[in-house]
Amino acid sequence: MQITKQADYAVRAVMYLSAHGRRHRMATNKIAMDQKIPLSFLAKIISQLSIAGVVHTMRGAKGGVTLSRPASEISLLDVVEAIDGPITLNECVLDASVCPFGENCKVHEVWCEAHTDLMNKLGATDFQTLVSG
Amino acid sequence: MQITKQADYAVRAVMYLSAHGRRHRMATNKIAMDQKIPLSFLAKIISQLSIAGVVHTMRGAKGGVTLSRPASEISLLDVVEAIDGPITLNECVLDASVCPFGENCKVHEVWCEAHTDLMNKLGATDFQTLVSG
DNA sequence: GAAATCATGCAAATTACGAAACAAGCTGAT
DNA sequence: ATCAGCTTGTTTCGTAATTTGCATGATTTC
């Protein structure tokens, strides 16, 4: 019942980018050094964030990573789900058919409610607020 | 970011016990059959619940499993934490020292808040309500 | 001692984590 | 243009931890 370290790293990387302004290109190894993230691991994470459309990467000399939209429009949920996939407290939240009891299950409701609360919380937290507030 | 299947099984097992009354001794294999849980896996889960003080087990013929207190005094949180250990959305929630940035981290606050919300939600849900409501 | 039942140790499968090697793309100097 | 050097993207691999499940052992009642 935890987010993975990858997701934690991703959050920190996006925080770092947010703190340095949207237009500023940052090299991955700089982020890695500053945030104490294994470089080769971060490369993979950045790549996933890029696929998810959270950051924009440019290869080559003078290349680097930038946010693909303003920090105020990127939520914690965006970043975590880009890396870990959909957040689900229990399997049945996303797909009730995996449970032999399906919807006829009182606990199912509780999981769904807690899930919604958590999504709302993370979805409401944007990186602009995180770095400035 | 999910509870384990063990925890899910544990919840279902406690639900079953709650539905059948506190004094009624149930054999593990009956629970396993009814709730579609691998028998030998359930045995280990029951054992952990016993150590955590949620259920009381008795060996031997005519042995079985009973709730160790009324269903109304057992929360979802009790059962999940008995199996999966403390719920933590991120490592730093329980131990800020694992993070090189410690408390000076805006995200830390968010994790802690979300964590508290989740704990409250699960802690407020008791099994009496689950089986009767 | 036999049957029923929980307890515990062992093995397979999955996932997380990190490292390394290689490929590809951009820039700027020559 | 071409080449050299910098930077990300992709793939592969190995290790370690966790999860899941099974088989066997230990304990109690009759």
Short mmCIF file of C-alpha atoms (C1' of nucleotides) in Angstrom, two decimals:
data_model
loop_
_atom_site.label_atom_id
_atom_site.label_comp_id
_atom_site.label_asym_id
_atom_site.label_seq_id
_atom_site.Cartn_x
_atom_site.Cartn_y
_atom_site.Cartn_z
CA MET A 1 0.00 0.00 0.00
CA GLN A 2 2.51 2.55 -1.16
CA ILE A 3 3.38 4.45 -4.24
CA THR A 4 6.57 3.14 -5.80
CA LYS A 5 9.91 4.84 -5.50
CA GLN A 6 9.68 5.57 -9.19
CA ALA A 7 6.59 7.67 -8.60
CA ASP A 8 8.25 9.41 -5.69
CA TYR A 9 11.26 10.20 -7.84
CA ALA A 10 9.00 11.44 -10.61
CA VAL A 11 7.24 13.80 -8.24
CA ARG A 12 10.53 15.19 -7.03
CA ALA A 13 11.80 15.64 -10.57
CA VAL A 14 8.68 17.54 -11.60
CA MET A 15 8.97 19.65 -8.45
CA TYR A 16 12.48 20.53 -9.44
CA LEU A 17 11.42 21.50 -12.93
CA SER A 18 8.55 23.55 -11.58
CA ALA A 19 10.84 25.39 -9.22
CA HIS A 20 13.15 26.38 -12.03
CA GLY A 21 10.60 27.79 -14.39
CA ARG A 22 8.83 26.25 -17.28
CA ARG A 23 11.11 27.46 -20.02
CA HIS A 24 14.37 26.47 -18.44
CA ARG A 25 15.81 23.33 -19.95
CA MET A 26 17.31 21.03 -17.38
CA ALA A 27 19.64 18.14 -18.05
CA THR A 28 18.55 14.87 -16.49
CA ASN A 29 21.88 14.37 -14.76
CA LYS A 30 21.52 17.72 -13.05
CA ILE A 31 18.13 16.74 -11.70
CA ALA A 32 19.48 13.37 -10.65
CA MET A 33 22.36 14.91 -8.77
CA ASP A 34 20.28 17.54 -7.05
CA GLN A 35 17.42 15.25 -6.08
CA LYS A 36 19.61 12.28 -5.25
CA ILE A 37 18.05 9.97 -7.80
CA PRO A 38 20.02 7.22 -9.56
CA LEU A 39 20.71 8.66 -13.00
CA SER A 40 19.95 5.64 -15.11
CA PHE A 41 16.73 5.10 -13.21
CA LEU A 42 15.64 8.69 -13.66
CA ALA A 43 16.19 8.47 -17.41
CA LYS A 44 13.52 5.83 -17.62
CA ILE A 45 11.18 7.84 -15.45
CA ILE A 46 11.62 10.97 -17.53
CA SER A 47 10.89 8.92 -20.59
CA GLN A 48 7.60 7.74 -19.12
CA LEU A 49 6.66 11.26 -18.09
CA SER A 50 7.34 12.31 -21.64
CA ILE A 51 5.08 9.63 -23.06
CA ALA A 52 2.38 10.70 -20.61
CA GLY A 53 2.72 14.26 -21.88
CA VAL A 54 3.81 15.78 -18.60
CA VAL A 55 7.25 16.84 -19.77
CA HIS A 56 8.86 17.53 -23.09
CA THR A 57 12.33 16.22 -23.81
CA MET A 58 14.90 17.26 -26.36
CA ARG A 59 17.88 15.21 -27.31
CA GLY A 60 21.30 16.41 -28.23
CA ALA A 61 23.62 19.09 -27.00
CA LYS A 62 21.61 21.82 -25.29
CA GLY A 63 18.87 19.32 -24.99
CA GLY A 64 17.12 18.56 -21.75
CA VAL A 65 13.75 18.41 -20.09
CA THR A 66 11.03 21.02 -19.76
CA LEU A 67 7.49 20.95 -18.45
CA SER A 68 5.05 20.56 -21.29
CA ARG A 69 2.51 22.84 -19.63
CA PRO A 70 2.47 25.31 -16.74
CA ALA A 71 3.15 23.83 -13.32
CA SER A 72 -0.26 25.06 -12.21
CA GLU A 73 -1.85 22.63 -14.65
CA ILE A 74 0.06 19.56 -13.52
CA SER A 75 -1.33 17.68 -10.56
CA LEU A 76 0.24 15.15 -8.25
CA LEU A 77 -2.22 12.66 -9.65
CA ASP A 78 -0.98 13.25 -13.19
CA VAL A 79 2.56 12.42 -12.23
CA VAL A 80 1.84 9.47 -9.98
CA GLU A 81 -0.49 7.83 -12.47
CA ALA A 82 1.93 8.46 -15.32
CA ILE A 83 4.39 6.23 -13.52
CA ASP A 84 2.45 3.77 -11.40
CA GLY A 85 -0.62 3.54 -13.57
CA PRO A 86 -4.11 4.08 -12.19
CA ILE A 87 -4.30 4.36 -8.43
CA THR A 88 -6.48 1.63 -7.00
CA LEU A 89 -6.79 0.78 -3.35
CA ASN A 90 -8.23 -2.57 -4.27
CA GLU A 91 -8.47 -4.33 -7.59
CA CYS A 92 -12.25 -4.28 -7.53
CA VAL A 93 -12.37 -0.49 -7.60
CA LEU A 94 -11.54 -0.35 -11.28
CA ASP A 95 -12.94 -3.68 -12.30
CA ALA A 96 -15.62 -5.21 -10.13
CA SER A 97 -15.64 -8.36 -12.22
CA VAL A 98 -12.41 -9.61 -10.69
CA CYS A 99 -14.30 -10.21 -7.45
CA PRO A 100 -16.55 -13.26 -7.26
CA PHE A 101 -19.05 -11.11 -5.37
CA GLY A 102 -18.95 -8.17 -7.73
CA GLU A 103 -21.04 -5.19 -6.73
CA ASN A 104 -22.89 -7.11 -4.05
CA CYS A 105 -20.21 -6.33 -1.59
CA LYS A 106 -20.41 -3.75 1.13
CA VAL A 107 -16.66 -3.33 1.28
CA HIS A 108 -16.58 -2.55 -2.40
CA GLU A 109 -18.42 0.70 -1.68
CA VAL A 110 -15.95 1.68 0.98
CA TRP A 111 -13.00 1.10 -1.31
CA CYS A 112 -14.62 3.13 -4.04
CA GLU A 113 -15.35 6.04 -1.73
CA ALA A 114 -11.87 6.07 -0.29
CA HIS A 115 -10.49 5.80 -3.80
CA THR A 116 -12.49 8.81 -4.97
CA ASP A 117 -11.39 10.85 -1.98
CA LEU A 118 -7.77 10.06 -2.64
CA MET A 119 -8.02 10.86 -6.34
CA ASN A 120 -9.65 14.19 -5.56
CA LYS A 121 -6.98 15.05 -3.07
CA LEU A 122 -4.10 14.30 -5.39
CA GLY A 123 -5.88 15.75 -8.38
CA ALA A 124 -6.43 19.03 -6.55
CA THR A 125 -2.78 19.46 -5.71
CA ASP A 126 -0.85 21.20 -8.46
CA PHE A 127 2.86 21.80 -8.66
CA GLN A 128 2.63 25.55 -8.83
CA THR A 129 1.13 25.46 -5.35
CA LEU A 130 3.67 22.93 -4.17
CA VAL A 131 6.70 24.99 -5.06
CA SER A 132 5.39 28.43 -4.21
CA GLY A 133 2.99 27.86 -1.31
CA MET B 1 -0.65 1.36 -4.77
CA GLN B 2 -2.98 -1.38 -3.69
CA ILE B 3 -3.73 -3.43 -0.67
CA THR B 4 -2.50 -6.99 -1.09
CA LYS B 5 -4.71 -9.92 -1.85
CA GLN B 6 -3.94 -11.17 1.62
CA ALA B 7 -5.55 -8.09 3.12
CA ASP B 8 -8.52 -8.45 0.81
CA TYR B 9 -8.93 -12.07 1.83
CA ALA B 10 -8.61 -11.10 5.47
CA VAL B 11 -11.37 -8.54 5.14
CA ARG B 12 -13.64 -11.08 3.51
CA ALA B 13 -12.90 -13.64 6.18
CA VAL B 14 -13.71 -11.22 8.97
CA MET B 15 -16.87 -10.23 7.12
CA TYR B 16 -17.89 -13.85 7.05
CA LEU B 17 -17.23 -14.28 10.74
CA SER B 18 -19.13 -11.10 11.53
CA ALA B 19 -22.10 -12.26 9.53
CA HIS B 20 -22.28 -15.53 11.44
CA GLY B 21 -22.20 -14.16 14.94
CA ARG B 22 -19.39 -13.69 17.33
CA ARG B 23 -19.78 -16.91 19.31
CA HIS B 24 -20.04 -19.26 16.38
CA ARG B 25 -16.86 -21.19 15.79
CA MET B 26 -16.02 -21.46 12.13
CA ALA B 27 -13.51 -23.80 10.59
CA THR B 28 -11.02 -22.18 8.28
CA ASN B 29 -11.83 -24.51 5.44
CA LYS B 30 -15.47 -23.51 5.56
CA ILE B 31 -14.52 -19.87 5.27
CA ALA B 32 -12.09 -20.69 2.49
CA MET B 33 -14.71 -22.56 0.52
CA ASP B 34 -17.41 -19.96 0.94
CA GLN B 35 -15.23 -16.96 0.21
CA LYS B 36 -13.19 -18.65 -2.51
CA ILE B 37 -9.86 -18.27 -0.79
CA PRO B 38 -7.03 -20.83 -1.15
CA LEU B 39 -7.22 -22.82 2.07
CA SER B 40 -3.60 -22.97 3.05
CA PHE B 41 -3.19 -19.30 2.25
CA LEU B 42 -6.09 -18.41 4.47
CA ALA B 43 -4.59 -20.38 7.33
CA LYS B 44 -1.64 -18.06 7.37
CA ILE B 45 -3.86 -15.02 7.19
CA ILE B 46 -5.98 -16.24 10.08
CA SER B 47 -2.81 -16.80 12.03
CA GLN B 48 -1.75 -13.22 11.51
CA LEU B 49 -5.16 -11.94 12.47
CA SER B 50 -4.86 -14.01 15.61
CA ILE B 51 -1.50 -12.49 16.48
CA ALA B 52 -2.97 -9.04 15.90
CA GLY B 53 -5.77 -9.88 18.32
CA VAL B 54 -8.60 -9.58 15.84
CA VAL B 55 -9.65 -13.21 15.98
CA HIS B 56 -9.22 -16.04 18.43
CA THR B 57 -8.25 -19.47 17.16
CA MET B 58 -8.59 -22.90 18.73
CA ARG B 59 -6.73 -25.92 17.50
CA GLY B 60 -7.85 -29.48 17.31
CA ALA B 61 -11.10 -31.15 16.50
CA LYS B 62 -13.98 -28.81 17.25
CA GLY B 63 -11.53 -25.98 17.05
CA GLY B 64 -11.96 -23.06 14.75
CA VAL B 65 -11.99 -19.31 14.55
CA THR B 66 -14.05 -16.69 16.39
CA LEU B 67 -13.94 -12.92 16.54
CA SER B 68 -12.10 -11.81 19.64
CA ARG B 69 -14.38 -8.82 20.11
CA PRO B 70 -17.74 -7.63 18.76
CA ALA B 71 -17.84 -6.86 15.06
CA SER B 72 -18.80 -3.31 15.90
CA GLU B 73 -15.41 -2.83 17.50
CA ILE B 74 -13.38 -4.11 14.57
CA SER B 75 -12.58 -1.63 11.84
CA LEU B 76 -11.43 -2.14 8.29
CA LEU B 77 -8.22 -0.44 9.31
CA ASP B 78 -7.62 -3.00 12.06
CA VAL B 79 -7.81 -5.86 9.61
CA VAL B 80 -5.85 -4.29 6.77
CA GLU B 81 -3.03 -3.16 9.03
CA ALA B 82 -2.93 -6.52 10.77
CA ILE B 83 -2.01 -8.06 7.43
CA ASP B 84 -0.25 -5.45 5.35
CA GLY B 85 1.31 -3.52 8.19
CA PRO B 86 0.88 0.20 8.59
CA ILE B 87 -0.74 1.90 5.64
CA THR B 88 1.60 4.46 4.15
CA LEU B 89 1.06 6.22 0.86
CA ASN B 90 4.71 7.13 0.82
CA GLU B 91 7.58 6.00 2.98
CA CYS B 92 8.15 9.47 4.36
CA VAL B 93 4.73 9.57 5.99
CA LEU B 94 5.80 7.31 8.81
CA ASP B 95 9.48 8.16 8.86
CA ALA B 96 10.54 11.49 7.44
CA SER B 97 14.18 10.62 7.93
CA VAL B 98 14.21 8.29 4.92
CA CYS B 99 13.89 11.34 2.68
CA PRO B 100 16.99 13.46 2.13
CA PHE B 101 14.76 16.51 2.36
CA GLY B 102 12.92 15.49 5.49
CA GLU B 103 10.18 17.82 6.62
CA ASN B 104 11.27 20.59 4.28
CA CYS B 105 9.17 19.12 1.54
CA LYS B 106 5.82 20.40 0.43
CA VAL B 107 4.77 17.07 -0.95
CA HIS B 108 5.39 15.49 2.41
CA GLU B 109 2.47 17.49 3.81
CA VAL B 110 0.17 16.32 1.06
CA TRP B 111 1.05 12.68 1.63
CA CYS B 112 0.48 13.08 5.33
CA GLU B 113 -2.90 14.70 4.86
CA ALA B 114 -4.06 12.11 2.37
CA HIS B 115 -2.77 9.42 4.67
CA THR B 116 -4.72 10.79 7.61
CA ASP B 117 -7.89 11.01 5.55
CA LEU B 118 -7.54 7.43 4.44
CA MET B 119 -6.85 6.17 7.95
CA ASN B 120 -9.89 8.00 9.27
CA LYS B 121 -12.07 6.58 6.54
CA LEU B 122 -11.00 2.99 7.12
CA GLY B 123 -10.92 3.41 10.87
CA ALA B 124 -14.48 4.67 10.91
CA THR B 125 -15.82 1.65 9.05
CA ASP B 126 -16.65 -1.24 11.36
CA PHE B 127 -17.73 -4.72 10.41
CA GLN B 128 -21.05 -4.57 12.21
CA THR B 129 -22.04 -1.80 9.83
CA LEU B 130 -20.61 -3.65 6.86
CA VAL B 131 -22.64 -6.79 7.34
CA SER B 132 -25.88 -5.26 8.56
CA GLY B 133 -26.04 -1.89 6.83
"C1'" DG C 1 -4.75 -43.45 17.98
"C1'" DA C 2 -7.63 -41.34 14.48
"C1'" DA C 3 -9.75 -37.36 12.72
"C1'" DA C 4 -10.13 -32.53 12.52
"C1'" DT C 5 -7.96 -28.34 12.76
"C1'" DC C 6 -4.46 -24.62 13.10
"C1'" DA C 7 0.70 -23.57 12.39
"C1'" DT C 8 4.86 -23.31 9.96
"C1'" DG C 9 8.37 -23.91 6.57
"C1'" DC C 10 9.33 -24.26 1.51
"C1'" DA C 11 8.93 -23.04 -3.49
"C1'" DA C 12 7.21 -20.61 -7.57
"C1'" DA C 13 5.76 -16.29 -9.62
"C1'" DT C 14 5.63 -11.58 -9.83
"C1'" DT C 15 7.27 -7.06 -9.18
"C1'" DA C 16 10.61 -3.38 -7.82
"C1'" DC C 17 14.95 -1.59 -8.20
"C1'" DG C 18 19.05 -0.33 -10.18
"C1'" DA C 19 23.00 -0.67 -13.62
"C1'" DA C 20 24.93 -0.91 -18.06
"C1'" DA C 21 25.23 -0.91 -22.98
"C1'" DC C 22 23.74 0.71 -27.10
"C1'" DA C 23 21.14 3.69 -30.27
"C1'" DA C 24 19.66 8.10 -31.92
"C1'" DG C 25 19.32 13.06 -32.26
"C1'" DC C 26 20.93 17.91 -31.78
"C1'" DT C 27 24.54 21.62 -31.76
"C1'" DG C 28 28.51 23.87 -32.89
"C1'" DA C 29 33.22 23.97 -34.60
"C1'" DT C 30 36.00 23.03 -38.43
"C1'" DA D 1 28.92 19.47 -45.14
"C1'" DT D 2 31.17 16.80 -41.85
"C1'" DC D 3 32.74 15.41 -37.59
"C1'" DA D 4 32.99 15.38 -32.55
"C1'" DG D 5 30.80 15.73 -28.36
"C1'" DC D 6 26.84 16.17 -25.49
"C1'" DT D 7 22.26 14.60 -24.17
"C1'" DT D 8 18.13 11.78 -24.10
"C1'" DG D 9 15.64 7.13 -25.58
"C1'" DT D 10 15.48 2.21 -25.56
"C1'" DT D 11 16.66 -2.31 -24.38
"C1'" DT D 12 18.53 -5.79 -21.66
"C1'" DC D 13 20.14 -7.85 -17.66
"C1'" DG D 14 20.64 -9.22 -12.82
"C1'" DT D 15 19.52 -8.88 -8.01
"C1'" DA D 16 16.49 -8.51 -4.24
"C1'" DA D 17 12.17 -8.25 -2.12
"C1'" DT D 18 7.42 -9.33 -1.99
"C1'" DT D 19 3.43 -11.89 -2.89
"C1'" DT D 20 1.12 -15.96 -3.45
"C1'" DG D 21 0.33 -20.64 -2.92
"C1'" DC D 22 1.35 -25.59 -1.45
"C1'" DA D 23 2.89 -29.35 1.46
"C1'" DT D 24 3.95 -30.92 5.64
"C1'" DG D 25 4.07 -30.71 10.63
"C1'" DA D 26 2.00 -29.79 15.26
"C1'" DT D 27 -1.98 -29.80 18.44
"C1'" DT D 28 -6.39 -30.87 20.38
"C1'" DT D 29 -10.72 -33.60 20.95
"C1'" DC D 30 -13.10 -37.82 20.91
#
